[in-house]
Amino acid sequence: MQRVKDFSKTSKTRSYIFHFQVNKKLLIMEGKGSVTSPKDRPKPRWSLGSSSGLRYGSFMNSLSSLTPQAEETPPAISPKRAYVTVAVLCYINLLNYMERYTIAGVLSNIQKFFDIRDSTAALLQTVFICSFLLLAPLFGYLGDRYNRKYIMIAGLSVWLVTAAGSSLVTESLFWLLMLLRGLVGVGEASYSTIAPTIIGDLFTGAKRSIMIMVFYIFIPVGSGLGYISGAGIATLTGDWRWALRITPILGLVGLALLALLCPHPPRGAAETHGRGITGQSSYKEDVKYLWKNKSYVWSSLGVTATAFLTGALAFLDAYFSLQSSGHSGTPTTMYQRALQHHRQTFNNAIFLCLYSLIFGAMTVATGILGGCLGTGLSRWFRDKMPNVDPIICAVGLLGSAPCLCIAIFVASKSIHATYVLIFLGEILISLNWAVMADILLYVVVPTRRATAEALQISVCHLLGDAGSPYLVGAISDAIRVSQSESHDWNFLSLKYSLVVCPFVGILGGLFFLMTALYITEDMKAAQRLVEGTCAMFG
């Protein structure tokens, strides 16, 4: 009863409480034999729409998305089943990123098979990213309104069929391979936007942070295994097609586990002890709500900066491979430059597999170490500092900036010191992944989390890792044409263009520091809104 009094501080909120009490009395009268029929009884509506004038931060700009479940309150999902669900979601997440980066491990094989240039081969990833970006908002909209389990099953089914079909394309149908790679984005768009919201509905507090950390650790693990399995299977079988068939085969197991073992928890089930809340808002209202959520906006900009650095690291690897091999000139791919140096010592296919193994292992190690360290720091300091999560992200990006900057200029003197600095830089960047995802879950109300995930994914990929390699390359080209053509200047132009990475790291750190200014207020506002709804309808 005290929560109801707290929730009714504003005059407009009191009016809705009054209507609720009136409707409650009508229900009681009906139970005692009132002549009022269900048809004649007024239907209760509780709404604090955007026109109410309530500023986000004191109370959210909308309560229309948080109406009570019409049906009987469902039981809370057992802890054992919740942990099984997370295990299945992590397994599928691993396969998703394995499949995405398997294509990178066999890219040179694909170029040779289809007889295409570097720029044409790069379109495979571009088509996938574009499809992913365009479809993510759609699945975010659906994920906040319909059964998320069925949506993921449908999306993953398309992913399995198209991923397996990619391995059957003949050498004269490269356009078909590009089309199928685009359709693969359907599966990842449906899964990446929805799976974290299900974890958010199964756990709260420290347990949620740990589960989110485990889920996101499988991103670098899957990425690294994609490099390793792609090149390794192509080398062992002598046919790059088999590299594209492994993940669909394993995916069938994941699809069966998802259908049989995973529940569809009510939205907000963890916060409402299994009762859940439902949404009745338009997409325009959802976007407006997110735009007014300062923590979400600033943290999304920080996520974009993190994604930018991740994409630009591909050019860093090319630069360091070039430096270690003693060549100058602009590299086309990191594999080709490395192969120029080691061609006399190793068979090309064996070295490609070896380099992919090393690069993949480094990605896996830094992802696991950084993810665990970030979540551990969050759990340790959260009780003392409620805004510690964005501060951890800021420290990660600000700390990575000098590591990357020094590595760029030290590479010509000590390649070993350079890789140590890159390793440290990647660990610092990896501090952010799980923590950033956790921030979104507790500053956004449950009925809008899928939309929030989708919009954040679209923005961070569009302005982040999808564009950063091109931007670095464009800066390098602009620097190169300003001077006379020479091998040394070609090398230096790439070196100077990479300086943009530390600056983006600093900018991203500032974005997260801005998030820290608002996150405590926004987190409490989201919690009050959910608790207020429970008090009214519980």
mmCIF file with all atom_site columns, N, CA, C and O in Angstrom, residues 429-471:
data_model
loop_
_atom_site.group_PDB
_atom_site.id
_atom_site.type_symbol
_atom_site.label_atom_id
_atom_site.label_alt_id
_atom_site.label_comp_id
_atom_site.label_asym_id
_atom_site.label_entity_id
_atom_site.label_seq_id
_atom_site.pdbx_PDB_ins_code
_atom_site.Cartn_x
_atom_site.Cartn_y
_atom_site.Cartn_z
_atom_site.occupancy
_atom_site.B_iso_or_equiv
_atom_site.pdbx_formal_charge
_atom_site.auth_seq_id
_atom_site.auth_comp_id
_atom_site.auth_asym_id
_atom_site.auth_atom_id
_atom_site.pdbx_PDB_model_num
ATOM 1   N N  . ILE A 1 429 ? 39.295 -2.767 -24.274 1.00 0.00 ? 429 ILE A N  1
ATOM 2   C CA . ILE A 1 429 ? 38.069 -2.588 -25.065 1.00 0.00 ? 429 ILE A CA 1
ATOM 3   C C  . ILE A 1 429 ? 37.041 -3.652 -24.693 1.00 0.00 ? 429 ILE A C  1
ATOM 4   O O  . ILE A 1 429 ? 35.835 -3.375 -24.613 1.00 0.00 ? 429 ILE A O  1
ATOM 5   N N  . SER A 1 430 ? 37.507 -4.863 -24.429 1.00 0.00 ? 430 SER A N  1
ATOM 6   C CA . SER A 1 430 ? 36.602 -5.963 -24.102 1.00 0.00 ? 430 SER A CA 1
ATOM 7   C C  . SER A 1 430 ? 35.963 -5.823 -22.725 1.00 0.00 ? 430 SER A C  1
ATOM 8   O O  . SER A 1 430 ? 35.004 -6.534 -22.419 1.00 0.00 ? 430 SER A O  1
ATOM 9   N N  . LEU A 1 431 ? 36.475 -4.914 -21.884 1.00 0.00 ? 431 LEU A N  1
ATOM 10  C CA . LEU A 1 431 ? 35.818 -4.630 -20.612 1.00 0.00 ? 431 LEU A CA 1
ATOM 11  C C  . LEU A 1 431 ? 34.365 -4.212 -20.827 1.00 0.00 ? 431 LEU A C  1
ATOM 12  O O  . LEU A 1 431 ? 33.505 -4.425 -19.972 1.00 0.00 ? 431 LEU A O  1
ATOM 13  N N  . ASN A 1 432 ? 34.097 -3.631 -21.982 1.00 0.00 ? 432 ASN A N  1
ATOM 14  C CA . ASN A 1 432 ? 32.835 -2.939 -22.204 1.00 0.00 ? 432 ASN A CA 1
ATOM 15  C C  . ASN A 1 432 ? 31.681 -3.840 -22.606 1.00 0.00 ? 432 ASN A C  1
ATOM 16  O O  . ASN A 1 432 ? 30.527 -3.527 -22.293 1.00 0.00 ? 432 ASN A O  1
ATOM 17  N N  . TRP A 1 433 ? 31.935 -4.932 -23.319 1.00 0.00 ? 433 TRP A N  1
ATOM 18  C CA . TRP A 1 433 ? 30.849 -5.603 -24.027 1.00 0.00 ? 433 TRP A CA 1
ATOM 19  C C  . TRP A 1 433 ? 29.719 -6.049 -23.111 1.00 0.00 ? 433 TRP A C  1
ATOM 20  O O  . TRP A 1 433 ? 28.548 -5.720 -23.330 1.00 0.00 ? 433 TRP A O  1
ATOM 21  N N  . ALA A 1 434 ? 30.014 -6.806 -22.071 1.00 0.00 ? 434 ALA A N  1
ATOM 22  C CA . ALA A 1 434 ? 28.958 -7.285 -21.178 1.00 0.00 ? 434 ALA A CA 1
ATOM 23  C C  . ALA A 1 434 ? 28.365 -6.149 -20.360 1.00 0.00 ? 434 ALA A C  1
ATOM 24  O O  . ALA A 1 434 ? 27.154 -6.099 -20.131 1.00 0.00 ? 434 ALA A O  1
ATOM 25  N N  . VAL A 1 435 ? 29.200 -5.228 -19.921 1.00 0.00 ? 435 VAL A N  1
ATOM 26  C CA . VAL A 1 435 ? 28.732 -4.119 -19.082 1.00 0.00 ? 435 VAL A CA 1
ATOM 27  C C  . VAL A 1 435 ? 27.791 -3.217 -19.875 1.00 0.00 ? 435 VAL A C  1
ATOM 28  O O  . VAL A 1 435 ? 26.762 -2.754 -19.362 1.00 0.00 ? 435 VAL A O  1
ATOM 29  N N  . MET A 1 436 ? 28.117 -2.938 -21.138 1.00 0.00 ? 436 MET A N  1
ATOM 30  C CA . MET A 1 436 ? 27.255 -2.102 -21.975 1.00 0.00 ? 436 MET A CA 1
ATOM 31  C C  . MET A 1 436 ? 25.880 -2.731 -22.145 1.00 0.00 ? 436 MET A C  1
ATOM 32  O O  . MET A 1 436 ? 24.852 -2.045 -22.108 1.00 0.00 ? 436 MET A O  1
ATOM 33  N N  . ALA A 1 437 ? 25.849 -4.040 -22.344 1.00 0.00 ? 437 ALA A N  1
ATOM 34  C CA . ALA A 1 437 ? 24.569 -4.735 -22.514 1.00 0.00 ? 437 ALA A CA 1
ATOM 35  C C  . ALA A 1 437 ? 23.753 -4.687 -21.231 1.00 0.00 ? 437 ALA A C  1
ATOM 36  O O  . ALA A 1 437 ? 22.519 -4.535 -21.265 1.00 0.00 ? 437 ALA A O  1
ATOM 37  N N  . ASP A 1 438 ? 24.413 -4.799 -20.089 1.00 0.00 ? 438 ASP A N  1
ATOM 38  C CA . ASP A 1 438 ? 23.719 -4.749 -18.804 1.00 0.00 ? 438 ASP A CA 1
ATOM 39  C C  . ASP A 1 438 ? 23.114 -3.365 -18.569 1.00 0.00 ? 438 ASP A C  1
ATOM 40  O O  . ASP A 1 438 ? 22.016 -3.239 -18.018 1.00 0.00 ? 438 ASP A O  1
ATOM 41  N N  . ILE A 1 439 ? 23.816 -2.321 -18.976 1.00 0.00 ? 439 ILE A N  1
ATOM 42  C CA . ILE A 1 439 ? 23.303 -0.955 -18.829 1.00 0.00 ? 439 ILE A CA 1
ATOM 43  C C  . ILE A 1 439 ? 21.960 -0.811 -19.537 1.00 0.00 ? 439 ILE A C  1
ATOM 44  O O  . ILE A 1 439 ? 20.990 -0.271 -18.980 1.00 0.00 ? 439 ILE A O  1
ATOM 45  N N  . LEU A 1 440 ? 21.882 -1.294 -20.751 1.00 0.00 ? 440 LEU A N  1
ATOM 46  C CA . LEU A 1 440 ? 20.629 -1.171 -21.502 1.00 0.00 ? 440 LEU A CA 1
ATOM 47  C C  . LEU A 1 440 ? 19.480 -1.861 -20.790 1.00 0.00 ? 440 LEU A C  1
ATOM 48  O O  . LEU A 1 440 ? 18.353 -1.342 -20.744 1.00 0.00 ? 440 LEU A O  1
ATOM 49  N N  . LEU A 1 441 ? 19.731 -3.024 -20.207 1.00 0.00 ? 441 LEU A N  1
ATOM 50  C CA . LEU A 1 441 ? 18.657 -3.801 -19.589 1.00 0.00 ? 441 LEU A CA 1
ATOM 51  C C  . LEU A 1 441 ? 18.075 -3.124 -18.358 1.00 0.00 ? 441 LEU A C  1
ATOM 52  O O  . LEU A 1 441 ? 16.899 -3.296 -18.057 1.00 0.00 ? 441 LEU A O  1
ATOM 53  N N  . TYR A 1 442 ? 18.880 -2.365 -17.612 1.00 0.00 ? 442 TYR A N  1
ATOM 54  C CA . TYR A 1 442 ? 18.309 -1.779 -16.393 1.00 0.00 ? 442 TYR A CA 1
ATOM 55  C C  . TYR A 1 442 ? 17.944 -0.301 -16.514 1.00 0.00 ? 442 TYR A C  1
ATOM 56  O O  . TYR A 1 442 ? 17.404 0.270  -15.568 1.00 0.00 ? 442 TYR A O  1
ATOM 57  N N  . VAL A 1 443 ? 18.209 0.333  -17.646 1.00 0.00 ? 443 VAL A N  1
ATOM 58  C CA . VAL A 1 443 ? 17.719 1.709  -17.813 1.00 0.00 ? 443 VAL A CA 1
ATOM 59  C C  . VAL A 1 443 ? 16.522 1.777  -18.766 1.00 0.00 ? 443 VAL A C  1
ATOM 60  O O  . VAL A 1 443 ? 15.918 2.843  -18.914 1.00 0.00 ? 443 VAL A O  1
ATOM 61  N N  . VAL A 1 444 ? 16.174 0.660  -19.413 1.00 0.00 ? 444 VAL A N  1
ATOM 62  C CA . VAL A 1 444 ? 15.034 0.614  -20.332 1.00 0.00 ? 444 VAL A CA 1
ATOM 63  C C  . VAL A 1 444 ? 13.980 -0.325 -19.753 1.00 0.00 ? 444 VAL A C  1
ATOM 64  O O  . VAL A 1 444 ? 14.314 -1.407 -19.260 1.00 0.00 ? 444 VAL A O  1
ATOM 65  N N  . VAL A 1 445 ? 12.718 0.078  -19.820 1.00 0.00 ? 445 VAL A N  1
ATOM 66  C CA . VAL A 1 445 ? 11.636 -0.753 -19.287 1.00 0.00 ? 445 VAL A CA 1
ATOM 67  C C  . VAL A 1 445 ? 11.513 -2.028 -20.120 1.00 0.00 ? 445 VAL A C  1
ATOM 68  O O  . VAL A 1 445 ? 11.834 -2.045 -21.313 1.00 0.00 ? 445 VAL A O  1
ATOM 69  N N  . PRO A 1 446 ? 11.049 -3.135 -19.516 1.00 0.00 ? 446 PRO A N  1
ATOM 70  C CA . PRO A 1 446 ? 11.064 -4.435 -20.202 1.00 0.00 ? 446 PRO A CA 1
ATOM 71  C C  . PRO A 1 446 ? 10.339 -4.473 -21.536 1.00 0.00 ? 446 PRO A C  1
ATOM 72  O O  . PRO A 1 446 ? 10.768 -5.188 -22.441 1.00 0.00 ? 446 PRO A O  1
ATOM 73  N N  . THR A 1 447 ? 9.265  -3.726 -21.684 1.00 0.00 ? 447 THR A N  1
ATOM 74  C CA . THR A 1 447 ? 8.472  -3.808 -22.910 1.00 0.00 ? 447 THR A CA 1
ATOM 75  C C  . THR A 1 447 ? 9.089  -3.070 -24.084 1.00 0.00 ? 447 THR A C  1
ATOM 76  O O  . THR A 1 447 ? 8.528  -3.087 -25.180 1.00 0.00 ? 447 THR A O  1
ATOM 77  N N  . ARG A 1 448 ? 10.226 -2.425 -23.867 1.00 0.00 ? 448 ARG A N  1
ATOM 78  C CA . ARG A 1 448 ? 10.879 -1.695 -24.966 1.00 0.00 ? 448 ARG A CA 1
ATOM 79  C C  . ARG A 1 448 ? 12.340 -2.106 -25.137 1.00 0.00 ? 448 ARG A C  1
ATOM 80  O O  . ARG A 1 448 ? 13.097 -1.454 -25.856 1.00 0.00 ? 448 ARG A O  1
ATOM 81  N N  . ARG A 1 449 ? 12.743 -3.185 -24.505 1.00 0.00 ? 449 ARG A N  1
ATOM 82  C CA . ARG A 1 449 ? 14.144 -3.587 -24.561 1.00 0.00 ? 449 ARG A CA 1
ATOM 83  C C  . ARG A 1 449 ? 14.541 -4.119 -25.924 1.00 0.00 ? 449 ARG A C  1
ATOM 84  O O  . ARG A 1 449 ? 15.662 -3.876 -26.385 1.00 0.00 ? 449 ARG A O  1
ATOM 85  N N  . ALA A 1 450 ? 13.686 -4.869 -26.587 1.00 0.00 ? 450 ALA A N  1
ATOM 86  C CA . ALA A 1 450 ? 14.040 -5.397 -27.907 1.00 0.00 ? 450 ALA A CA 1
ATOM 87  C C  . ALA A 1 450 ? 14.216 -4.265 -28.913 1.00 0.00 ? 450 ALA A C  1
ATOM 88  O O  . ALA A 1 450 ? 15.140 -4.278 -29.737 1.00 0.00 ? 450 ALA A O  1
ATOM 89  N N  . THR A 1 451 ? 13.329 -3.273 -28.855 1.00 0.00 ? 451 THR A N  1
ATOM 90  C CA . THR A 1 451 ? 13.474 -2.102 -29.730 1.00 0.00 ? 451 THR A CA 1
ATOM 91  C C  . THR A 1 451 ? 14.759 -1.361 -29.413 1.00 0.00 ? 451 THR A C  1
ATOM 92  O O  . THR A 1 451 ? 15.475 -0.919 -30.326 1.00 0.00 ? 451 THR A O  1
ATOM 93  N N  . ALA A 1 452 ? 15.072 -1.223 -28.129 1.00 0.00 ? 452 ALA A N  1
ATOM 94  C CA . ALA A 1 452 ? 16.308 -0.543 -27.728 1.00 0.00 ? 452 ALA A CA 1
ATOM 95  C C  . ALA A 1 452 ? 17.535 -1.301 -28.226 1.00 0.00 ? 452 ALA A C  1
ATOM 96  O O  . ALA A 1 452 ? 18.492 -0.702 -28.742 1.00 0.00 ? 452 ALA A O  1
ATOM 97  N N  . GLU A 1 453 ? 17.535 -2.632 -28.083 1.00 0.00 ? 453 GLU A N  1
ATOM 98  C CA . GLU A 1 453 ? 18.637 -3.451 -28.586 1.00 0.00 ? 453 GLU A CA 1
ATOM 99  C C  . GLU A 1 453 ? 18.797 -3.277 -30.089 1.00 0.00 ? 453 GLU A C  1
ATOM 100 O O  . GLU A 1 453 ? 19.909 -3.119 -30.600 1.00 0.00 ? 453 GLU A O  1
ATOM 101 N N  . ALA A 1 454 ? 17.679 -3.311 -30.810 1.00 0.00 ? 454 ALA A N  1
ATOM 102 C CA . ALA A 1 454 ? 17.727 -3.243 -32.267 1.00 0.00 ? 454 ALA A CA 1
ATOM 103 C C  . ALA A 1 454 ? 18.278 -1.910 -32.756 1.00 0.00 ? 454 ALA A C  1
ATOM 104 O O  . ALA A 1 454 ? 19.139 -1.860 -33.647 1.00 0.00 ? 454 ALA A O  1
ATOM 105 N N  . LEU A 1 455 ? 17.790 -0.809 -32.187 1.00 0.00 ? 455 LEU A N  1
ATOM 106 C CA . LEU A 1 455 ? 18.257 0.508  -32.622 1.00 0.00 ? 455 LEU A CA 1
ATOM 107 C C  . LEU A 1 455 ? 19.730 0.705  -32.265 1.00 0.00 ? 455 LEU A C  1
ATOM 108 O O  . LEU A 1 455 ? 20.495 1.276  -33.051 1.00 0.00 ? 455 LEU A O  1
ATOM 109 N N  . GLN A 1 456 ? 20.132 0.220  -31.095 1.00 0.00 ? 456 GLN A N  1
ATOM 110 C CA . GLN A 1 456 ? 21.534 0.346  -30.716 1.00 0.00 ? 456 GLN A CA 1
ATOM 111 C C  . GLN A 1 456 ? 22.432 -0.463 -31.647 1.00 0.00 ? 456 GLN A C  1
ATOM 112 O O  . GLN A 1 456 ? 23.506 0.001  -32.062 1.00 0.00 ? 456 GLN A O  1
ATOM 113 N N  . ILE A 1 457 ? 21.998 -1.664 -31.992 1.00 0.00 ? 457 ILE A N  1
ATOM 114 C CA . ILE A 1 457 ? 22.766 -2.502 -32.911 1.00 0.00 ? 457 ILE A CA 1
ATOM 115 C C  . ILE A 1 457 ? 22.898 -1.825 -34.276 1.00 0.00 ? 457 ILE A C  1
ATOM 116 O O  . ILE A 1 457 ? 23.986 -1.779 -34.869 1.00 0.00 ? 457 ILE A O  1
ATOM 117 N N  . SER A 1 458 ? 21.803 -1.277 -34.785 1.00 0.00 ? 458 SER A N  1
ATOM 118 C CA . SER A 1 458 ? 21.831 -0.637 -36.106 1.00 0.00 ? 458 SER A CA 1
ATOM 119 C C  . SER A 1 458 ? 22.769 0.554  -36.126 1.00 0.00 ? 458 SER A C  1
ATOM 120 O O  . SER A 1 458 ? 23.580 0.722  -37.048 1.00 0.00 ? 458 SER A O  1
ATOM 121 N N  . VAL A 1 459 ? 22.682 1.406  -35.105 1.00 0.00 ? 459 VAL A N  1
ATOM 122 C CA . VAL A 1 459 ? 23.515 2.604  -35.061 1.00 0.00 ? 459 VAL A CA 1
ATOM 123 C C  . VAL A 1 459 ? 24.985 2.242  -34.877 1.00 0.00 ? 459 VAL A C  1
ATOM 124 O O  . VAL A 1 459 ? 25.864 2.775  -35.575 1.00 0.00 ? 459 VAL A O  1
ATOM 125 N N  . CYS A 1 460 ? 25.269 1.324  -33.950 1.00 0.00 ? 460 CYS A N  1
ATOM 126 C CA . CYS A 1 460 ? 26.672 1.020  -33.657 1.00 0.00 ? 460 CYS A CA 1
ATOM 127 C C  . CYS A 1 460 ? 27.357 0.332  -34.834 1.00 0.00 ? 460 CYS A C  1
ATOM 128 O O  . CYS A 1 460 ? 28.549 0.547  -35.071 1.00 0.00 ? 460 CYS A O  1
ATOM 129 N N  . HIS A 1 461 ? 26.624 -0.471 -35.603 1.00 0.00 ? 461 HIS A N  1
ATOM 130 C CA . HIS A 1 461 ? 27.240 -1.109 -36.770 1.00 0.00 ? 461 HIS A CA 1
ATOM 131 C C  . HIS A 1 461 ? 27.338 -0.141 -37.950 1.00 0.00 ? 461 HIS A C  1
ATOM 132 O O  . HIS A 1 461 ? 28.338 -0.128 -38.666 1.00 0.00 ? 461 HIS A O  1
ATOM 133 N N  . LEU A 1 462 ? 26.296 0.664  -38.142 1.00 0.00 ? 462 LEU A N  1
ATOM 134 C CA . LEU A 1 462 ? 26.307 1.598  -39.274 1.00 0.00 ? 462 LEU A CA 1
ATOM 135 C C  . LEU A 1 462 ? 27.410 2.629  -39.129 1.00 0.00 ? 462 LEU A C  1
ATOM 136 O O  . LEU A 1 462 ? 28.161 2.904  -40.073 1.00 0.00 ? 462 LEU A O  1
ATOM 137 N N  . LEU A 1 463 ? 27.517 3.237  -37.945 1.00 0.00 ? 463 LEU A N  1
ATOM 138 C CA . LEU A 1 463 ? 28.518 4.269  -37.713 1.00 0.00 ? 463 LEU A CA 1
ATOM 139 C C  . LEU A 1 463 ? 29.795 3.722  -37.096 1.00 0.00 ? 463 LEU A C  1
ATOM 140 O O  . LEU A 1 463 ? 30.770 4.465  -36.943 1.00 0.00 ? 463 LEU A O  1
ATOM 141 N N  . GLY A 1 464 ? 29.779 2.433  -36.722 1.00 0.00 ? 464 GLY A N  1
ATOM 142 C CA . GLY A 1 464 ? 30.930 1.847  -36.064 1.00 0.00 ? 464 GLY A CA 1
ATOM 143 C C  . GLY A 1 464 ? 31.733 0.930  -36.947 1.00 0.00 ? 464 GLY A C  1
ATOM 144 O O  . GLY A 1 464 ? 32.437 1.378  -37.861 1.00 0.00 ? 464 GLY A O  1
ATOM 145 N N  . ASP A 1 465 ? 31.610 -0.397 -36.740 1.00 0.00 ? 465 ASP A N  1
ATOM 146 C CA . ASP A 1 465 ? 32.494 -1.331 -37.428 1.00 0.00 ? 465 ASP A CA 1
ATOM 147 C C  . ASP A 1 465 ? 32.212 -1.475 -38.912 1.00 0.00 ? 465 ASP A C  1
ATOM 148 O O  . ASP A 1 465 ? 33.069 -1.953 -39.657 1.00 0.00 ? 465 ASP A O  1
ATOM 149 N N  . ALA A 1 466 ? 31.021 -1.066 -39.386 1.00 0.00 ? 466 ALA A N  1
ATOM 150 C CA . ALA A 1 466 ? 30.763 -1.136 -40.824 1.00 0.00 ? 466 ALA A CA 1
ATOM 151 C C  . ALA A 1 466 ? 31.471 -0.025 -41.578 1.00 0.00 ? 466 ALA A C  1
ATOM 152 O O  . ALA A 1 466 ? 31.877 -0.195 -42.732 1.00 0.00 ? 466 ALA A O  1
ATOM 153 N N  . GLY A 1 467 ? 31.648 1.117  -40.930 1.00 0.00 ? 467 GLY A N  1
ATOM 154 C CA . GLY A 1 467 ? 32.246 2.258  -41.613 1.00 0.00 ? 467 GLY A CA 1
ATOM 155 C C  . GLY A 1 467 ? 33.682 2.540  -41.261 1.00 0.00 ? 467 GLY A C  1
ATOM 156 O O  . GLY A 1 467 ? 34.388 3.217  -42.020 1.00 0.00 ? 467 GLY A O  1
ATOM 157 N N  . SER A 1 468 ? 34.168 2.039  -40.120 1.00 0.00 ? 468 SER A N  1
ATOM 158 C CA . SER A 1 468 ? 35.516 2.401  -39.681 1.00 0.00 ? 468 SER A CA 1
ATOM 159 C C  . SER A 1 468 ? 36.618 1.920  -40.624 1.00 0.00 ? 468 SER A C  1
ATOM 160 O O  . SER A 1 468 ? 37.556 2.689  -40.901 1.00 0.00 ? 468 SER A O  1
ATOM 161 N N  . PRO A 1 469 ? 36.576 0.680  -41.152 1.00 0.00 ? 469 PRO A N  1
ATOM 162 C CA . PRO A 1 469 ? 37.634 0.290  -42.088 1.00 0.00 ? 469 PRO A CA 1
ATOM 163 C C  . PRO A 1 469 ? 37.677 1.184  -43.324 1.00 0.00 ? 469 PRO A C  1
ATOM 164 O O  . PRO A 1 469 ? 38.758 1.558  -43.795 1.00 0.00 ? 469 PRO A O  1
ATOM 165 N N  . TYR A 1 470 ? 36.480 1.539  -43.828 1.00 0.00 ? 470 TYR A N  1
ATOM 166 C CA . TYR A 1 470 ? 36.445 2.410  -45.008 1.00 0.00 ? 470 TYR A CA 1
ATOM 167 C C  . TYR A 1 470 ? 37.002 3.795  -44.674 1.00 0.00 ? 470 TYR A C  1
ATOM 168 O O  . TYR A 1 470 ? 37.742 4.387  -45.469 1.00 0.00 ? 470 TYR A O  1
ATOM 169 N N  . LEU A 1 471 ? 36.641 4.324  -43.507 1.00 0.00 ? 471 LEU A N  1
ATOM 170 C CA . LEU A 1 471 ? 37.112 5.656  -43.125 1.00 0.00 ? 471 LEU A CA 1
ATOM 171 C C  . LEU A 1 471 ? 38.625 5.675  -42.978 1.00 0.00 ? 471 LEU A C  1
ATOM 172 O O  . LEU A 1 471 ? 39.294 6.603  -43.452 1.00 0.00 ? 471 LEU A O  1
#
